[in-house]
CSV table of C-alpha atoms in Angstrom, one decimal:
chain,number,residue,atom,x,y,z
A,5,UNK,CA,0.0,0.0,0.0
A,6,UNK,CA,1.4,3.1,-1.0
A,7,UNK,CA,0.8,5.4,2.1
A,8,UNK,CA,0.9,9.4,2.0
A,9,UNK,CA,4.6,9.8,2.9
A,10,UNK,CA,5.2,7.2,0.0
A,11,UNK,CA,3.1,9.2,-2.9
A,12,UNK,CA,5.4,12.3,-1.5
A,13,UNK,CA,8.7,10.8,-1.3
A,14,UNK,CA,8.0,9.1,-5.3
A,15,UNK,CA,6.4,12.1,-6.5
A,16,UNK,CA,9.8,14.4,-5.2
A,17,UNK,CA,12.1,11.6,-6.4
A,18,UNK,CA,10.9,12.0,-10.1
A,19,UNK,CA,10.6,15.9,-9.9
A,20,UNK,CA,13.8,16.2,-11.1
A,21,UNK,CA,12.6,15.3,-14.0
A,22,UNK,CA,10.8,18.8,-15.2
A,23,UNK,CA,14.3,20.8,-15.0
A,24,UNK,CA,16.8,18.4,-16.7
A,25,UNK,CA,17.0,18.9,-20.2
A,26,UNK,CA,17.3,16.0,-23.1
A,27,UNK,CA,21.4,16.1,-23.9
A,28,UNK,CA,20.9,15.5,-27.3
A,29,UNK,CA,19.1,18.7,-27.8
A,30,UNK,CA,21.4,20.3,-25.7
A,31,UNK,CA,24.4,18.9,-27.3
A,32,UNK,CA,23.2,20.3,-30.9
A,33,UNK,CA,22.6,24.0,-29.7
A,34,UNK,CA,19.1,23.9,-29.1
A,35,UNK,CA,17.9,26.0,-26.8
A,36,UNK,CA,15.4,26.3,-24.6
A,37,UNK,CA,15.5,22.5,-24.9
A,38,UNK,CA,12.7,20.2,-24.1
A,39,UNK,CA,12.9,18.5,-20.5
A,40,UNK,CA,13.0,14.9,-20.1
A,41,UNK,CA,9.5,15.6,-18.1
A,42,UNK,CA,8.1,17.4,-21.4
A,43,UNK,CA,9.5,14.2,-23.4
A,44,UNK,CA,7.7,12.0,-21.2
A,45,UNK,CA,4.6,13.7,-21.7
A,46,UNK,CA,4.8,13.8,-25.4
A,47,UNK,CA,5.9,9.8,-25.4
A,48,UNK,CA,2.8,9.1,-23.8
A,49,UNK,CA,0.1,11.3,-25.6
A,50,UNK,CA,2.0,9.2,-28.9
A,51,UNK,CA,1.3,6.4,-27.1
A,52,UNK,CA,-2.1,6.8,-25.9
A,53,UNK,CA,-2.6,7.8,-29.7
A,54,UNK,CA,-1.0,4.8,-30.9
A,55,UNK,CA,-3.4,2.3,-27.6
A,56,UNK,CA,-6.2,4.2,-29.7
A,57,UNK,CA,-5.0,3.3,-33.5
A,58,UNK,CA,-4.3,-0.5,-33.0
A,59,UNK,CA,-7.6,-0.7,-30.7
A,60,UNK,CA,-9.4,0.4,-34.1
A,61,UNK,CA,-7.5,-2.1,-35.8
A,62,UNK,CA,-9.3,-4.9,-33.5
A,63,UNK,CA,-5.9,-5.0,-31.4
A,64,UNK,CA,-6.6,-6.0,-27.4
A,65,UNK,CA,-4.4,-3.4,-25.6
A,66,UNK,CA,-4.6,-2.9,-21.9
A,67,UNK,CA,-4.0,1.4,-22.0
A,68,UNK,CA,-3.5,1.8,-18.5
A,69,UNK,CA,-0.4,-0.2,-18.3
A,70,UNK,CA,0.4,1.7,-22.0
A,71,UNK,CA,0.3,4.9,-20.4
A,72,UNK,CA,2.0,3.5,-17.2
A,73,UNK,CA,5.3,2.3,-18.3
A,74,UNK,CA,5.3,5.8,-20.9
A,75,UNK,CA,5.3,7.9,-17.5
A,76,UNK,CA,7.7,6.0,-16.2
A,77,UNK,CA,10.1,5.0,-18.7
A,78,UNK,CA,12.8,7.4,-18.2
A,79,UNK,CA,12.2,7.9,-14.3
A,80,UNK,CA,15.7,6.7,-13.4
A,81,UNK,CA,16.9,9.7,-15.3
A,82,UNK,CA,16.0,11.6,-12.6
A,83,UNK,CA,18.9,10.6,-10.7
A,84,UNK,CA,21.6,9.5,-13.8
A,85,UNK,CA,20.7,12.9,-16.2
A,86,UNK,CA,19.9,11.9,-20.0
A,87,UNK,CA,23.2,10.1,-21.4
A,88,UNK,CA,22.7,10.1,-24.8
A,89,UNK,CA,22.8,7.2,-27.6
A,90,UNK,CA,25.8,8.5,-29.2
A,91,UNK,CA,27.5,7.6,-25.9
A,92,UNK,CA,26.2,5.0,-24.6
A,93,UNK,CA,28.7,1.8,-26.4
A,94,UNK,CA,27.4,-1.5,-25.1
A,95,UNK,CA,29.8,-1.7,-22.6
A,96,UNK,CA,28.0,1.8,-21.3
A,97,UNK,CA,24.5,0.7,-21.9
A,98,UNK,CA,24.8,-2.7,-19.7
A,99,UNK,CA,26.2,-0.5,-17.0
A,100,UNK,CA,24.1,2.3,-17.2
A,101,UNK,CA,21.3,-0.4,-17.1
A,102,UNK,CA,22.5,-1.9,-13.5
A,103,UNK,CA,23.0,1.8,-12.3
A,104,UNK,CA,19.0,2.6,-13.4
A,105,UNK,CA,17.5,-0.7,-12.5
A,106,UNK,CA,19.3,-0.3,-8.1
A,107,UNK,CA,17.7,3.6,-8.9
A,108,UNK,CA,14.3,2.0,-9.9
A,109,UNK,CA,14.2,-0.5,-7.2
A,110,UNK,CA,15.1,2.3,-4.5
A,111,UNK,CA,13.1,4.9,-6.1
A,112,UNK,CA,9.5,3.2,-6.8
A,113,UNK,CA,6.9,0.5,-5.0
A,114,UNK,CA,7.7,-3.2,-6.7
A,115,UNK,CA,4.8,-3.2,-9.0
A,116,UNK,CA,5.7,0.2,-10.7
A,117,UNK,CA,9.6,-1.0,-10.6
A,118,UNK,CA,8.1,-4.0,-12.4
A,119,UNK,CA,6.1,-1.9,-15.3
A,120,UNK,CA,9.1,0.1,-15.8
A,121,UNK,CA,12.0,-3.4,-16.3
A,122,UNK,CA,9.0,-4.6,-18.5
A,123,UNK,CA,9.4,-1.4,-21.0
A,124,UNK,CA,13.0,-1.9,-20.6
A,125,UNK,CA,12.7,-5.6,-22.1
A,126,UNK,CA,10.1,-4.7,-24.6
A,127,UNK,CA,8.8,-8.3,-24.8
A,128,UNK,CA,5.4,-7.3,-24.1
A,129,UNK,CA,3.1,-5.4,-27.2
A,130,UNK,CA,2.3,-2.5,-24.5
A,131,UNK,CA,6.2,-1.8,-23.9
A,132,UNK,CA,6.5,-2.4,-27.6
A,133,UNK,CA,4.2,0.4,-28.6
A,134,UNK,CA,6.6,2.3,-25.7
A,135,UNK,CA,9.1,1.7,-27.0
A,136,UNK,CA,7.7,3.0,-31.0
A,137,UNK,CA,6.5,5.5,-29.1
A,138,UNK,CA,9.7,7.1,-27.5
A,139,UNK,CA,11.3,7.3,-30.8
A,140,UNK,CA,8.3,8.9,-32.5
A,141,UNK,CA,8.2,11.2,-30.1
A,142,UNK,CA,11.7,12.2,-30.6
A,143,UNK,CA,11.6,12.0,-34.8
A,144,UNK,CA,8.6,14.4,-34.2
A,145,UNK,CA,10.3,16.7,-31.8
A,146,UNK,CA,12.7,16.9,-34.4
A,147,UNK,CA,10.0,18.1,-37.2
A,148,UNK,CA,8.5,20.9,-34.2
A,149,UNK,CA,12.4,22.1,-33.5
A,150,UNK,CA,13.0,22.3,-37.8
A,151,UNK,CA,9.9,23.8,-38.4
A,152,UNK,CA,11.0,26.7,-35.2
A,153,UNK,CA,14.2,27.0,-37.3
A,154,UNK,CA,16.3,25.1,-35.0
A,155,UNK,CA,19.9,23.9,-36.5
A,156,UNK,CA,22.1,21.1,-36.1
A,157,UNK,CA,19.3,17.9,-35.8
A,158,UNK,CA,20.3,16.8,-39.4
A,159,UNK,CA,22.1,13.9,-37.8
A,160,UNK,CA,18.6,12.8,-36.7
A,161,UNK,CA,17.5,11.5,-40.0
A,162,UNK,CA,20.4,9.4,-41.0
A,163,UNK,CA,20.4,7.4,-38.0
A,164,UNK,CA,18.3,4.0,-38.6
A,165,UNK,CA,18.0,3.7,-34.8
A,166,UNK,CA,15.5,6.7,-34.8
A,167,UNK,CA,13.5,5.1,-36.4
A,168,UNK,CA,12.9,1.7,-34.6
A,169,UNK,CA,8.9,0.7,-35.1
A,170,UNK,CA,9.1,-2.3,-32.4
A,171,UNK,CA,7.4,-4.2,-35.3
A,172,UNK,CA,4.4,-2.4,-35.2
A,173,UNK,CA,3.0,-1.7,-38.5
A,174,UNK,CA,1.3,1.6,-36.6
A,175,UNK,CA,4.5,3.2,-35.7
A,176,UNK,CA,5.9,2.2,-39.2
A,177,UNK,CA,3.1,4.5,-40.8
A,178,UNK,CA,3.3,7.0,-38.2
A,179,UNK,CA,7.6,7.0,-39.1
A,180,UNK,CA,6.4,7.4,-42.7
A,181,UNK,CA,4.0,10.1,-42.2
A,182,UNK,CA,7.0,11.8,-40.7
A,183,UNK,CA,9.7,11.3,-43.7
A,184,UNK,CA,7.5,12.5,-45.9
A,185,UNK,CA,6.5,15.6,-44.1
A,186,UNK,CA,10.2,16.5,-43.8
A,187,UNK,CA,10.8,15.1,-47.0
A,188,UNK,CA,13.6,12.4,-46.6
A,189,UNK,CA,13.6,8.9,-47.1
A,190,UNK,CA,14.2,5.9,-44.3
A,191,UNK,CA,17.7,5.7,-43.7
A,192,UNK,CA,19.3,3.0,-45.3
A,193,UNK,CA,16.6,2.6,-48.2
């Protein structure tokens, strides 16, 4: 049971959150830059979108646990700071990983240290469409910071791993509606 003291103590541990910027627009020269809070936002209203799309498809989704794991997929960032995929080599990532799962454990109740390992995995279809939906987020961050005239995000569309659709034909469209707004082509193709 999670008592007053305990809604407190999570709610301060993840308000770090709203302040620290995402390093990658930081580290091209945009500025302000969007917070890893405001990131988390827009993953989950991408994902609640996406829930809606593959429901009309006929697709059983359970949107709580959707909307769960996109508000919490990044909470261990409120104690490591955004490290960025351009520096995170494998040898990084599987560290960084142990360092964010002991955060996780100390930081939330079981069951919502539980919803955020499962996004980490991605072996479920609601941390799949998560997972789509952290990088469609990003890819149409990237079309809202061109569009304001922001430079140095070319980088962006020549990096395959932007474009990761969990193997949901959803998120594939939705990556595609994107390329052709900005007018590029899949990276690679």
């Amino acid at each position: 049971m999670l008592t007053p003291e305990r809604i407190i103590d999570i709610a301060q541990a993840l308000d770090p959150l709203g302040d620290l910027p995402r390093t990658g627009w930081v580290l091209r020269g945009v500025r302000p830059a969007e917070s890893i809070a405001a990131h988390t936002y827009g993953v989950a209203v991408v994902a609640m979108l996406m829930v809606d799309a593959l429901r009309a498809e006929g697709q059983v989704v359970d949107g709580e646990r959707v909307l769960r794991m996109a508000l919490l997929h990044d909470a261990a960032e409120a104690r490591t700071g955004d490290i960025p995929m351009p520096n995170k080599t494998p040898g990084v990532d599987a560290a960084l990983h142990e360092v964010e799962r002991a955060v996780i454990a100390d930081m939330l109740p079981a069951d919502l240290a539980e919803l955020w390992l499962e996004a980490e995995r991605h072996d479920s279809l609601e941390a799949r469409i998560v997972k789509a939906a952290d990088k469609l987020q990003m890819m149409i961050k990237v079309l809202v910071y061109e569009k304001q005239g922001r430079a140095g995000l070319e980088e962006y569309w020549h990096n395959p791993k932007n474009f990761r659709d969990a193997g949901l034909p959803v998120a594939r469209a939705v990556f595609q509606a994107i390329l052709e707004r900005a007018g590029r082509a899949l990276p690679g193709s």
